[in-house]
Short mmCIF file of C-alpha atoms in Angstrom, two decimals:
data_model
loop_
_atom_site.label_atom_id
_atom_site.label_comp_id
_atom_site.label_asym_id
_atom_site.label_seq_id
_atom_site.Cartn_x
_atom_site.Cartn_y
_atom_site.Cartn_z
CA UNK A 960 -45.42 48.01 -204.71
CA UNK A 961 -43.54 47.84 -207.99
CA UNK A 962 -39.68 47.44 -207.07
CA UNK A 963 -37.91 50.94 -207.54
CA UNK A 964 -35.42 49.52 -210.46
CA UNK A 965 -38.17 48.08 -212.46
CA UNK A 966 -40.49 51.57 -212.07
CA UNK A 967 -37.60 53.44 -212.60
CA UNK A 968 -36.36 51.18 -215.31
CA UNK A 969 -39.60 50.76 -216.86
CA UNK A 970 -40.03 54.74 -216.59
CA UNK A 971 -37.08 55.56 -218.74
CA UNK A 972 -38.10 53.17 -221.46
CA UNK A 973 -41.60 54.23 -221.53
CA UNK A 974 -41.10 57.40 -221.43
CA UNK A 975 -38.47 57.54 -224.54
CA UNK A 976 -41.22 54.82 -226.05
CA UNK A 977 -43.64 57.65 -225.54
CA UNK A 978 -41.79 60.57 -226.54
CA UNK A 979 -40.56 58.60 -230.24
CA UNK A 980 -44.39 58.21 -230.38
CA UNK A 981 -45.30 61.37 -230.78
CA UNK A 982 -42.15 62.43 -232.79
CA UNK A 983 -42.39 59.96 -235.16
CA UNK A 984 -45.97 61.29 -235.91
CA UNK A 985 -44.83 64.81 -235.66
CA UNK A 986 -42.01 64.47 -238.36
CA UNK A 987 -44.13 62.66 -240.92
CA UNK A 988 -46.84 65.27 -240.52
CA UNK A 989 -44.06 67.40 -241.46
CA UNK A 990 -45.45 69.60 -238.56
CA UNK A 991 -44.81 73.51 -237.35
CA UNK A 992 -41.58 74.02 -235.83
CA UNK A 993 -38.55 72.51 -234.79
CA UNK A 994 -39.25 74.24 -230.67
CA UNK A 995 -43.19 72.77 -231.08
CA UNK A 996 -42.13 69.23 -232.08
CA UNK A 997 -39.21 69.49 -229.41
CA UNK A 998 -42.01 70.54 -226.48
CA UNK A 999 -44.74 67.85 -227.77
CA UNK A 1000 -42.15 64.84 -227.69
CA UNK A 1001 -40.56 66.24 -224.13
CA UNK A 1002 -44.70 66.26 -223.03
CA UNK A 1003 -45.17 62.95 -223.94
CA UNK A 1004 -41.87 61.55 -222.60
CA UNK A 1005 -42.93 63.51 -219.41
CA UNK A 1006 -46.40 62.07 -219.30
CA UNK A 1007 -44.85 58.31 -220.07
CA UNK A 1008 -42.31 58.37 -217.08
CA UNK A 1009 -44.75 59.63 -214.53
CA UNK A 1010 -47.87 57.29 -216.04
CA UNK A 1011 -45.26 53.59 -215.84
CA UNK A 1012 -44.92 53.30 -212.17
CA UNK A 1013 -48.46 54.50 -211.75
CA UNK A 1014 -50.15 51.98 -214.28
CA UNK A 1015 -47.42 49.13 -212.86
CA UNK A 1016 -48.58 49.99 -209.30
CA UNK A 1017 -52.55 49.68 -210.63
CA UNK A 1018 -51.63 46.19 -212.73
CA UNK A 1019 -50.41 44.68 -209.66
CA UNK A 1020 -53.20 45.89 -207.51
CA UNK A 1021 -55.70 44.72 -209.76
CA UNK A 1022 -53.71 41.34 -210.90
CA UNK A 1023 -52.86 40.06 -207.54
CA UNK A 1024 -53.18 36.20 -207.58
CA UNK A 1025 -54.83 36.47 -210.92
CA UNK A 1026 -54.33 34.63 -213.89
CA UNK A 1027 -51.86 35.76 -217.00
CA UNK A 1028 -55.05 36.73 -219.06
CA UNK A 1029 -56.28 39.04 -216.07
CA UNK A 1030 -52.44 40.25 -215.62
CA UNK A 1031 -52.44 41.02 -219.10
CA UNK A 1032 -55.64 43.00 -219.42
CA UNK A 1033 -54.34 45.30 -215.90
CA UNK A 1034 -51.52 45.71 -217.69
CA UNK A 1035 -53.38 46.82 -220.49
CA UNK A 1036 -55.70 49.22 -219.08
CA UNK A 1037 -53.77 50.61 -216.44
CA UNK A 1038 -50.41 51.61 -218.47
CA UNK A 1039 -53.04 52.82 -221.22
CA UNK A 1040 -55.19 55.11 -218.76
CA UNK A 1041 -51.83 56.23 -216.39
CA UNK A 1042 -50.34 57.00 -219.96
CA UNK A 1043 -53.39 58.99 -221.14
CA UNK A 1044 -54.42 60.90 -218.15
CA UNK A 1045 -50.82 61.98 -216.92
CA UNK A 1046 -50.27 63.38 -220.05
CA UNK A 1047 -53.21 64.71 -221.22
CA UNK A 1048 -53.09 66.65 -217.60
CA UNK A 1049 -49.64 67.65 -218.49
CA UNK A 1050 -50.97 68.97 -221.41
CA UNK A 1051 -53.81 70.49 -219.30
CA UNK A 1052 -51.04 72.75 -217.20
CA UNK A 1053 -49.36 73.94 -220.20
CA UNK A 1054 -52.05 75.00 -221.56
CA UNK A 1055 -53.63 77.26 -218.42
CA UNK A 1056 -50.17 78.17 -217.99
CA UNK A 1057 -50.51 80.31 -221.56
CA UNK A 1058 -53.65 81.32 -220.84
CA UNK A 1059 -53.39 82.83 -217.22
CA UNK A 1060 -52.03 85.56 -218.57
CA UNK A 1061 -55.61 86.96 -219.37
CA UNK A 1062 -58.00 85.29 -216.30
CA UNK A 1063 -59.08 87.09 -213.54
CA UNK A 1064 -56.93 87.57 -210.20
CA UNK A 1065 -55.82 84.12 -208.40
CA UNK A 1066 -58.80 82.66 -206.25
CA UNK A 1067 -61.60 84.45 -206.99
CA UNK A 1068 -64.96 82.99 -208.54
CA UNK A 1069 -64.26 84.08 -211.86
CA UNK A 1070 -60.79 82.41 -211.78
CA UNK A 1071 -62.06 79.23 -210.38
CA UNK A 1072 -64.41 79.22 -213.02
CA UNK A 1073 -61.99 80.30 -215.75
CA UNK A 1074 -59.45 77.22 -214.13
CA UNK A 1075 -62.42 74.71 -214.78
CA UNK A 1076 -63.35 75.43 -218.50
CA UNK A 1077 -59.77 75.87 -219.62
CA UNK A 1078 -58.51 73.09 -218.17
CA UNK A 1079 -61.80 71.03 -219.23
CA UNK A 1080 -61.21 72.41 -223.19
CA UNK A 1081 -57.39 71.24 -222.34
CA UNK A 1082 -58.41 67.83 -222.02
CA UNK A 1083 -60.65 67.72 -224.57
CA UNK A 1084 -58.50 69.34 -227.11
CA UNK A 1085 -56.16 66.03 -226.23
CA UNK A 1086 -58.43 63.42 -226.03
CA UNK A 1087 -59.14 64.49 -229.83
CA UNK A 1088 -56.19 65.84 -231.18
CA UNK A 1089 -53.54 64.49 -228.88
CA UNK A 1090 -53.93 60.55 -227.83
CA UNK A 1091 -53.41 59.97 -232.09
CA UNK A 1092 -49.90 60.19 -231.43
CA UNK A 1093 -49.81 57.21 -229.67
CA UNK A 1094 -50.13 55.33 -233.01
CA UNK A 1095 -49.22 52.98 -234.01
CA UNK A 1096 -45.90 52.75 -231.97
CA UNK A 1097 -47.36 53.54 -228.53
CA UNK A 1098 -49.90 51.01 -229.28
CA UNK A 1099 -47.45 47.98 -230.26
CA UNK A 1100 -45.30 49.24 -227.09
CA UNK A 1101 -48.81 49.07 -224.81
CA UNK A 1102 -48.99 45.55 -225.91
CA UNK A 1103 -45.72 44.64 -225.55
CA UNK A 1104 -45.28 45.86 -222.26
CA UNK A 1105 -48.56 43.74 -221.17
CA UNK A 1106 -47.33 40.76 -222.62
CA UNK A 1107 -44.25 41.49 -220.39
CA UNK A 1108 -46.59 42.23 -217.31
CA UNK A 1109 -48.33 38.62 -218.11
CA UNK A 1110 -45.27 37.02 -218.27
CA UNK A 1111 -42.80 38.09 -215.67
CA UNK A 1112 -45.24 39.77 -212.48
CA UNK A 1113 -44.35 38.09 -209.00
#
């Protein structure tokens, strides 16, 4: 197990990495409003701080008595899929949240079935519209993080 300063540490930076991510590509977009940019950023800060400890926790699983290159590439993979999946399911609850208002009542087939495709068009709609904002600062922080990984695990 990661120890809890570095996850929590390394949850607080990667999370405001995260969050400056998508705000830097928000601003120079020049995009909608000042509340949309504000809940995007807080989303991707959100997503960052619950994806570090997860991808640190999967590094060291995977890295264990590995080499640097193998630490590395954990590193890698598992900050970049923790990253990607927490927030693009994030994004996925935010977005049934604003549409329950019009599905059926709570557990019945037609809900279930309405909870399935909206939250599969939720991650869709991120995967192509939303993991962009990781660019190109999320990217160089990815690498540098790895590089850190490589260099420092126990």
């Amino acid at each position: 197990m990661p120890e809890l300063r570095t996850a929590l540490l390394g949850a607080v930076l990667w999370a405001a990495t995260m969050g400056a991510s998508a705000l830097l590509n928000l601003l120079l977009e020049s995009w909608v409003t000042p509340d949309k940019i504000r809940t995007v950023t807080l989303l991707f800060a959100g997503g960052g701080a619950l994806a570090f400890p997860v991808g640190l926790f999967a590094a060291r699983l995977v890295s264990l008595g590995r080499s640097r290159e193998v630490a590395f590439a954990a590193a890698f993979v598992g900050l970049a899929a923790a990253t990607i999946g927490l927030t693009a399911g994030l994004y996925a609850l935010q977005y049934r949240s604003y549409y329950a208002e019009w599905h059926a009542p709570t557990f019945t087939l037609t809900w279930g079935l309405q909870f399935i495709f909206t939250m599969a068009v939720a991650l869709y709609q991120f995967a192509v519209l939303g993991v962009r904002l990781y660019f190109p600062l999320g990217f160089v922080a990815l690498f540098t993080a790895s590089l850190w990984f490589a260099r420092w695990r126990r």
